[in-house]
Amino acid sequence: MTETPTRSADPVVDMRGITVEFPGVLALAGVDLRLYPGQVHALMGENGAGKSTLIKALTGVHPPTSGSIHLNGGPVEFTAPAQAQAAGISTVYQEVNLCPNLSVAENILLGREPRRLGAIDPRAMRVRSAQLLERIGLSVDPGSVLGSHPIAVQQLVAIARALAVDARVLVLDEPTSSLDTDEVGELFRIVRVLRDEGVAILFVSHFLDQVYEIADRMTVLRNGALVGEYLPQETERLELVSAMLGRELGTLEEVERRAEERTPGTAPLLTAEGLGRTGAIAPFDLEIRASEVVGLAGLLGSGRTETARLLFGADRADSGTISVDGRQVRPRGPRSMIAHGVALCSEDRKAEGVVADLSVRDNLVLALQAARGWMRPVPRRTADALVEEYIERLDIRPADPGAIMGHLSGGNQQKVLLARWLITRPRLLILDEPTRGIDVGAKAQIQKVVTELAADGMAVLFISAELEEVVRVCDRVVVLRDRRKVTELDGDTVTVDEVMAAIAEHEPEAVAP
Amino acid sequence: MNVLDVTRARERIERLPQRFLPVIATFVVFVLTFGTGSVLYDGFASPQILTNLFVDNAFLIVLAVGMTFVILTGGIDLSVGAVAALSTMIAAATLQAGWPPLLSVLAVLVAGTALGLLMGLVIHFFDVQPFIVTLAGMFLARGLCLLISVESISITDPAFRTVATGTITLAEGVTLTYSVLIALAVVLAAVYVLHLTRFGRTVYAVGGSATSARLMGLPTGRVRVGVYAVSGFCSALGGLLFSLYMLSGYGLHGVGMELDVIAAVVIGGTLLTGGVGYVAGSVLGVLVLGTVQTLISFEGSLSSWWTRIVIGVLLLAFIMFQRLIVRRTE
Ligand SMILES: Nc1ncnc2c1ncn2[C@@H]1O[C@H](COP(=O)(O)OP(=O)(O)OP(=O)(O)O)[C@@H](O)[C@H]1O
Ligand SMILES: [Mg+2]
């Protein structure tokens, strides 16, 4: 930090005593938040603490039940996101909220398309959106359909959209949850430029490193209440974490220990030989044994998700074979792999289809029932016991089986999605970014559950952009680069540095002559 | 990041057919049905048969355009047949009462648009299923027809008759009616609105994801109401063209027409879930239906119910085809 930001300026946004009530839930109780021009303000808290709700109260999605909002000194009462946008508040909401059926260019410029003689000017749209994409360092064809891109790209497009207007306030709700280090760096570069131009920025993230890197001030929420405002240079990380959790953090060491205890089976459960698909991933070999957690690491676009989809049969391979228990299988779509005990928990929560209108219990039971086949009903008592167990194990909040899925916070929805797969006890579980958007405490919890299940005999393929996490839970790490498997690390070589080096192309041995 | 460049070229190749595949498929089906007719019957493959497809179905094209707007937002409008019938009724009754033709036309268009607008407002502000609201609208419009008269009223206004019987000669022995020109103008206007105005793009956005569109700050309410007004206007105009075609107003005109229209739109590749589709597809859908009808009338011995059966089969085939595409792109 070169200069300590001055606080003499008046706040752009001044929220006081904000209370938001949903039927039966007090999501926010009297929270204050002030955003100053030229400052990055981090909003911190556990899953379900009320961060997204506070943002939605500001932008008119959920107008507050009580409390006041002042923008540039004047009181405002937004009742629709369009009004907040018109008043200069540009927002990237937590879930990617774009239209998958439209092109990238349109998603960036919808509602403010350049026009000539009253008609939208397609050429100007291309040019303008290409400029915005270049600004955030994303090279995709503006004319391509948004839905054809991975979540990370969609996330970046959402950010490009937010940057398309000259906003006075920029709100970013977990913009980095599906991004890699490079993209985060690029995003932060832009955030700093905007900050220096005097934009007030509100930033939500569960990554402490990122918060400490970019934030000028931090506000912590817990259970819908304000805990306090902190300055990063005066606050220890542990202090911040305890402020968020209301307790100390202690599960991480346990994960470490469990990993030692596992004894992978000897015969491979799943073997892929020369498996590949043109344009998605070059032919590769892979073996996964029971009780083994294999990591898949690589940058955005390196072919992680594509590999998972091939193994799961969601995409058809055009070369190579897959064998389960030494016998070759011809995956004709996911169903045949599911029949062999393989499950894929995809990175795309929205498309994955948690049923938003059903309760947490029903969502879990649906998966359980589907896995058992409709002929064998799950006894109600067993189902309830399992649901209770997983709500507790994954710390789903509210811990109420009857809570409506769509009302859960982003992180808690992710936990339910994960529970849906865990509860069916597959033999091989492929997890694509399972801890996306999940807070520090719950993340350790999930890692613990994964390692416990592996100790019980489940094989896991673990995909994550967060190397620390991969290294912590995995016995073996497969590294991908440019849609090609480059190496496999195991034993003592599973360290963040080694994996990083493998991703970044230069061999660590080669560096020292 | 440069990996993305590699996929880019691939995407560009895949993109075009992907998006236009359903429309291209409809075109192929159209060519095939028309080809079948040409092979089976002498005189089928004439330009006049082709132009007659437009002449006989001009009103359906206009209705299908309106329906396309509604279905693109993920809605449905069951009232179009009834509103079209009401339009023939209003036109015939007002002309009979001696209104000047232009005023009569204006009254029809205002009534249809207002009815559509009303349904849109109810759907949006009371958050009722479009299916229910437009079903109610359908009963209302049919009821209003009978309120005007239970009998058929023939149109004798000279101006109307001139427009109805007037033809434009394209080539030796190939003629069009003014209705066709009006229908084509509506199609062009719809393409313009859907693709080159913010209203049109918001129609697609709402169909793609209504919540996202709202969070993006788009005027989703205006659009959701607007498409029903557009459909109401198109129904009224389609009704006018129908009254030119039949030269009468009758409360039982166009019974079940809404289903033909929906069928045409779906055959044209527009997804009932919204967000995907083109007006051009809907026009092709109407032409396919028209060709099937012509084929059956050429056969002569087949009853017109065969048209229904063929349409049913086609519809099913198209819906399965769409499911396949959707599944493949997933
Ligand atoms: N529409 C709604 N109806 C009922 N309850 C809701 C609704 N939206 C949010 N909540 C509740 O409000 C609380 C706060 O949720 P919020 O989404 O703000 O959490 P968050 O801090 O953003 O969490 P995360 O880190 O998981 O995104 C949660 O308990 C959630 O269940
Ligand atoms: Mg949130």
Coordinates of N, CA and C and ligand atoms in Angstrom, one line a residue, chain A residues 51-53 94 173-174 204 409-411, ligand 2:
Chain A
K51 N -24.2 -11.4 3.7 CA -23.4 -10.5 2.8 C -24.2 -10.2 1.5
S52 N -24.7 -11.3 0.8 CA -25.4 -11.1 -0.4 C -26.7 -10.3 -0.1
T53 N -27.3 -10.6 1.0 CA -28.6 -9.9 1.3 C -28.3 -8.4 1.5
Q94 N -23.7 -12.7 -6.9 CA -22.9 -13.9 -6.6 C -23.0 -15.0 -7.6
D173 N -19.9 -9.4 -5.7 CA -20.2 -10.5 -4.7 C -19.5 -11.8 -5.2
E174 N -18.5 -12.1 -4.5 CA -17.6 -13.3 -4.8 C -17.3 -13.4 -6.2
V204 N -16.7 -9.0 -2.0 CA -16.9 -10.1 -1.1 C -16.1 -11.3 -1.6
S409 N -28.3 -19.4 1.3 CA -27.2 -18.5 0.8 C -26.4 -19.4 -0.2
G410 N -25.7 -18.7 -1.1 CA -24.9 -19.3 -2.2 C -24.1 -20.5 -1.6
G411 N -23.3 -20.2 -0.6 CA -22.4 -21.3 -0.1 C -23.2 -22.4 0.5
Ligands
MG2 MG -23.7 -14.7 -0.8

